PDB file of C-alpha atoms in Angstrom:
ATOM      1  CA  MET S  81     -60.581 -14.008 -37.190  1.00  0.00           C
ATOM      2  CA  VAL S  82     -64.149 -13.796 -35.908  1.00  0.00           C
ATOM      3  CA  PHE S  83     -63.040 -14.597 -32.388  1.00  0.00           C
ATOM      4  CA  GLN S  84     -60.721 -11.597 -32.308  1.00  0.00           C
ATOM      5  CA  LEU S  85     -63.727  -9.293 -32.532  1.00  0.00           C
ATOM      6  CA  PHE S  86     -64.854 -10.485 -29.140  1.00  0.00           C
ATOM      7  CA  LYS S  87     -61.461 -10.239 -27.528  1.00  0.00           C
ATOM      8  CA  ARG S  88     -61.542  -8.434 -24.245  1.00  0.00           C
ATOM      9  CA  GLN S  89     -60.284  -4.866 -24.422  1.00  0.00           C
ATOM     10  CA  LYS S  90     -57.529  -3.956 -22.013  1.00  0.00           C
ATOM     11  CA  GLN S  91     -59.123  -2.226 -19.046  1.00  0.00           C
ATOM     12  CA  ARG S  92     -57.906   1.288 -18.306  1.00  0.00           C
ATOM     13  CA  SER S  93     -56.822   2.102 -14.775  1.00  0.00           C
ATOM     14  CA  PRO S  94     -59.229   4.132 -12.624  1.00  0.00           C
ATOM     15  CA  GLU S  95     -56.878   7.117 -12.793  1.00  0.00           C
ATOM     16  CA  LYS S  96     -56.987   7.098 -16.582  1.00  0.00           C
ATOM     17  CA  GLN S  97     -60.782   6.970 -16.446  1.00  0.00           C
ATOM     18  CA  LEU S  98     -61.298   9.623 -13.761  1.00  0.00           C
ATOM     19  CA  LEU S  99     -58.920  12.313 -14.983  1.00  0.00           C
ATOM     20  CA  PRO S 100     -60.636  12.953 -18.365  1.00  0.00           C
ATOM     21  CA  THR S 101     -63.966  13.130 -16.526  1.00  0.00           C
ATOM     22  CA  GLU S 102     -62.545  15.651 -14.068  1.00  0.00           C
ATOM     23  CA  LEU S 103     -61.063  17.691 -16.912  1.00  0.00           C
ATOM     24  CA  GLU S 104     -64.489  17.839 -18.542  1.00  0.00           C
ATOM     25  CA  LYS S 105     -66.087  18.915 -15.244  1.00  0.00           C
ATOM     26  CA  PHE S 106     -63.485  21.669 -14.929  1.00  0.00           C
ATOM     27  CA  ARG S 107     -64.208  22.807 -18.490  1.00  0.00           C
ATOM     28  CA  ILE S 108     -67.955  22.966 -17.893  1.00  0.00           C
ATOM     29  CA  ARG S 109     -67.552  24.915 -14.627  1.00  0.00           C
ATOM     30  CA  TYR S 110     -65.038  27.344 -16.152  1.00  0.00           C
ATOM     31  CA  ARG S 111     -66.972  28.174 -19.322  1.00  0.00           C
ATOM     32  CA  GLY S 112     -69.128  31.277 -19.620  1.00  0.00           C
ATOM     33  CA  GLN S 113     -66.465  33.806 -18.656  1.00  0.00           C
ATOM     34  CA  GLY S 114     -65.906  35.121 -22.163  1.00  0.00           C
ATOM     35  CA  LEU S 115     -65.085  33.965 -25.663  1.00  0.00           C
ATOM     36  CA  TYR S 116     -61.310  33.779 -25.264  1.00  0.00           C
ATOM     37  CA  ASP S 117     -61.577  32.127 -21.847  1.00  0.00           C
ATOM     38  CA  ASP S 118     -63.896  29.494 -23.314  1.00  0.00           C
ATOM     39  CA  VAL S 119     -61.519  28.866 -26.212  1.00  0.00           C
ATOM     40  CA  ALA S 120     -58.547  28.578 -23.837  1.00  0.00           C
ATOM     41  CA  VAL S 121     -60.182  26.019 -21.549  1.00  0.00           C
ATOM     42  CA  ASP S 122     -61.717  24.064 -24.459  1.00  0.00           C
ATOM     43  CA  THR S 123     -58.354  23.812 -26.212  1.00  0.00           C
ATOM     44  CA  ALA S 124     -56.542  22.862 -23.016  1.00  0.00           C
ATOM     45  CA  VAL S 125     -58.988  20.105 -22.105  1.00  0.00           C
ATOM     46  CA  GLN S 126     -59.078  18.711 -25.663  1.00  0.00           C
ATOM     47  CA  GLU S 127     -55.294  18.595 -26.000  1.00  0.00           C
ATOM     48  CA  ILE S 128     -54.747  17.152 -22.528  1.00  0.00           C
ATOM     49  CA  SER S 129     -57.456  14.514 -23.049  1.00  0.00           C
ATOM     50  CA  LYS S 130     -55.914  13.534 -26.379  1.00  0.00           C
ATOM     51  CA  THR S 131     -52.520  13.149 -24.716  1.00  0.00           C
ATOM     52  CA  LEU S 132     -53.992  11.097 -21.869  1.00  0.00           C
ATOM     53  CA  ARG S 133     -55.589   8.692 -24.358  1.00  0.00           C
ATOM     54  CA  THR S 134     -52.220   7.947 -25.933  1.00  0.00           C
ATOM     55  CA  ASP S 135     -50.060   8.113 -22.795  1.00  0.00           C
ATOM     56  CA  GLY S 136     -51.824   7.992 -19.462  1.00  0.00           C
ATOM     57  CA  SER S 137     -48.777   7.118 -17.395  1.00  0.00           C
ATOM     58  CA  TYR S 138     -48.608  10.687 -16.099  1.00  0.00           C
ATOM     59  CA  ALA S 139     -52.127  10.347 -14.672  1.00  0.00           C
ATOM     60  CA  SER S 140     -51.262   7.076 -12.980  1.00  0.00           C
ATOM     61  CA  ASP S 141     -48.012   8.429 -11.574  1.00  0.00           C
ATOM     62  CA  SER S 142     -49.427  11.646 -10.156  1.00  0.00           C
ATOM     63  CA  ILE S 143     -52.689  10.255  -8.782  1.00  0.00           C
ATOM     64  CA  ALA S 144     -51.922   6.692  -7.715  1.00  0.00           C
ATOM     65  CA  ASN S 145     -48.277   7.049  -6.767  1.00  0.00           C
ATOM     66  CA  GLY S 146     -47.964  10.779  -6.103  1.00  0.00           C
ATOM     67  CA  GLY S 147     -50.861  11.134  -3.700  1.00  0.00           C
ATOM     68  CA  TRP S 148     -52.691  13.761  -5.765  1.00  0.00           C
ATOM     69  CA  SER S 149     -56.478  13.894  -5.810  1.00  0.00           C
ATOM     70  CA  VAL S 150     -58.073  13.785  -9.239  1.00  0.00           C
ATOM     71  CA  PRO S 151     -59.300  17.442  -9.117  1.00  0.00           C
ATOM     72  CA  ASP S 152     -55.844  18.615  -7.993  1.00  0.00           C
ATOM     73  CA  ALA S 153     -54.155  16.644 -10.763  1.00  0.00           C
ATOM     74  CA  ALA S 154     -56.549  18.153 -13.315  1.00  0.00           C
ATOM     75  CA  SER S 155     -55.833  21.687 -12.070  1.00  0.00           C
ATOM     76  CA  MET S 156     -52.098  21.054 -12.101  1.00  0.00           C
ATOM     77  CA  ILE S 157     -52.097  19.643 -15.633  1.00  0.00           C
ATOM     78  CA  ILE S 158     -54.249  22.495 -16.969  1.00  0.00           C
ATOM     79  CA  SER S 159     -52.001  25.090 -15.312  1.00  0.00           C
ATOM     80  CA  GLU S 160     -48.924  23.463 -16.853  1.00  0.00           C
ATOM     81  CA  TYR S 161     -50.589  23.444 -20.278  1.00  0.00           C
ATOM     82  CA  ALA S 162     -51.559  27.121 -19.976  1.00  0.00           C
ATOM     83  CA  SER S 163     -48.102  28.219 -18.826  1.00  0.00           C
ATOM     84  CA  ALA S 164     -46.401  26.201 -21.576  1.00  0.00           C
ATOM     85  CA  GLY S 165     -48.598  27.884 -24.179  1.00  0.00           C
ATOM     86  CA  ILE S 166     -47.724  31.315 -22.841  1.00  0.00           C
ATOM     87  CA  ARG S 167     -44.005  30.551 -22.740  1.00  0.00           C
ATOM     88  CA  THR S 168     -43.909  29.799 -26.471  1.00  0.00           C
ATOM     89  CA  GLY S 169     -44.272  33.500 -27.205  1.00  0.00           C
ATOM     90  CA  GLU S 170     -46.953  32.832 -29.821  1.00  0.00           C
ATOM     91  CA  MET S 171     -49.573  34.628 -27.728  1.00  0.00           C
ATOM     92  CA  HIS S 172     -47.660  37.900 -27.589  1.00  0.00           C
ATOM     93  CA  ILE S 173     -48.354  40.994 -29.654  1.00  0.00           C
ATOM     94  CA  TYR S 174     -44.908  42.307 -28.787  1.00  0.00           C
ATOM     95  CA  ARG S 175     -42.493  42.024 -25.873  1.00  0.00           C
ATOM     96  CA  GLY S 176     -44.414  41.852 -22.622  1.00  0.00           C
ATOM     97  CA  VAL S 177     -47.854  42.342 -24.188  1.00  0.00           C
ATOM     98  CA  MET S 178     -50.082  39.340 -24.848  1.00  0.00           C
ATOM     99  CA  ASN S 179     -53.033  39.049 -27.184  1.00  0.00           C
ATOM    100  CA  ASP S 180     -56.481  38.043 -25.916  1.00  0.00           C
ATOM    101  CA  HIS S 181     -55.655  34.329 -26.163  1.00  0.00           C
ATOM    102  CA  GLY S 182     -52.573  34.870 -24.025  1.00  0.00           C
ATOM    103  CA  LYS S 183     -54.542  36.823 -21.439  1.00  0.00           C
ATOM    104  CA  ALA S 184     -57.094  34.000 -21.308  1.00  0.00           C
ATOM    105  CA  HIS S 185     -54.316  31.430 -20.787  1.00  0.00           C
ATOM    106  CA  LEU S 186     -52.811  33.566 -18.006  1.00  0.00           C
ATOM    107  CA  LYS S 187     -56.208  33.786 -16.321  1.00  0.00           C
ATOM    108  CA  LEU S 188     -56.608  30.007 -16.638  1.00  0.00           C
ATOM    109  CA  PHE S 189     -53.169  29.524 -15.077  1.00  0.00           C
ATOM    110  CA  LYS S 190     -54.063  31.816 -12.170  1.00  0.00           C
ATOM    111  CA  VAL S 191     -57.400  30.064 -11.557  1.00  0.00           C
ATOM    112  CA  CYS S 192     -55.729  26.639 -11.494  1.00  0.00           C
ATOM    113  CA  THR S 193     -52.969  27.914  -9.216  1.00  0.00           C
ATOM    114  CA  ALA S 194     -55.603  29.337  -6.857  1.00  0.00           C
ATOM    115  CA  LYS S 195     -57.403  25.977  -6.821  1.00  0.00           C
ATOM    116  CA  LEU S 196     -54.157  24.198  -5.952  1.00  0.00           C
ATOM    117  CA  MET S 197     -53.509  26.715  -3.182  1.00  0.00           C
ATOM    118  CA  ALA S 198     -57.062  26.292  -1.820  1.00  0.00           C
ATOM    119  CA  SER S 199     -56.647  22.510  -1.712  1.00  0.00           C
ATOM    120  CA  GLY S 200     -53.311  22.758   0.089  1.00  0.00           C
ATOM    121  CA  LYS S 201     -51.099  21.453  -2.720  1.00  0.00           C
ATOM    122  CA  LEU S 202     -49.383  24.845  -2.958  1.00  0.00           C
ATOM    123  CA  THR S 203     -48.668  27.298  -0.183  1.00  0.00           C
ATOM    124  CA  GLN S 204     -49.630  30.911  -0.715  1.00  0.00           C
ATOM    125  CA  GLN S 205     -45.968  31.792  -1.141  1.00  0.00           C
ATOM    126  CA  GLU S 206     -45.465  29.076  -3.790  1.00  0.00           C
ATOM    127  CA  ALA S 207     -48.592  30.172  -5.672  1.00  0.00           C
ATOM    128  CA  VAL S 208     -47.593  33.841  -5.663  1.00  0.00           C
ATOM    129  CA  GLU S 209     -44.074  32.903  -6.748  1.00  0.00           C
ATOM    130  CA  ALA S 210     -45.385  30.750  -9.626  1.00  0.00           C
ATOM    131  CA  VAL S 211     -47.591  33.583 -10.908  1.00  0.00           C
ATOM    132  CA  ARG S 212     -44.827  36.161 -10.483  1.00  0.00           C
ATOM    133  CA  GLU S 213     -42.353  33.919 -12.303  1.00  0.00           C
ATOM    134  CA  LEU S 214     -44.733  33.483 -15.242  1.00  0.00           C
ATOM    135  CA  GLU S 215     -45.465  37.222 -15.378  1.00  0.00           C
ATOM    136  CA  ASP S 216     -41.713  37.933 -15.400  1.00  0.00           C
ATOM    137  CA  GLU S 217     -41.307  35.540 -18.331  1.00  0.00           C
ATOM    138  CA  ILE S 218     -44.196  37.239 -20.126  1.00  0.00           C
ATOM    139  CA  ALA S 219     -42.406  40.569 -19.752  1.00  0.00           C
ATOM    140  CA  ALA S 220     -39.238  39.105 -21.281  1.00  0.00           C
ATOM    141  CA  ILE S 221     -40.813  37.031 -24.075  1.00  0.00           C
ATOM    142  CA  GLY S 222     -42.359  38.347 -27.223  1.00  0.00           C
TER     143      GLY S 222
END
């Protein structure tokens, strides 16, 4: 039993180590834009980090096998989290009108989409289409 205490822990892949660090860097850089924006990015990074600790295969697949850089993967994952939160309809006051949390998530989505466009992962047309598609869903959900 004593020898099991000194058993070597399974080493995490570099992707699984770098992505949480990059998420934290993103959070620190993004903060300071307002209360709801801070809450949105804090929640996103906490939930994504928790998910990565339990299942980091997505990080490995997108970074190691998919050719994504770590900052691009972080932006993509945060944008997906923000859009998924908006699409639930829980951030709407009524049809087409979001509360402050919803507006903060939409802003977070737009910032991440802009970062992906700046890095070349999305074309301008794809980025505009993604934002327009989400805004159309916002108008219909509520």
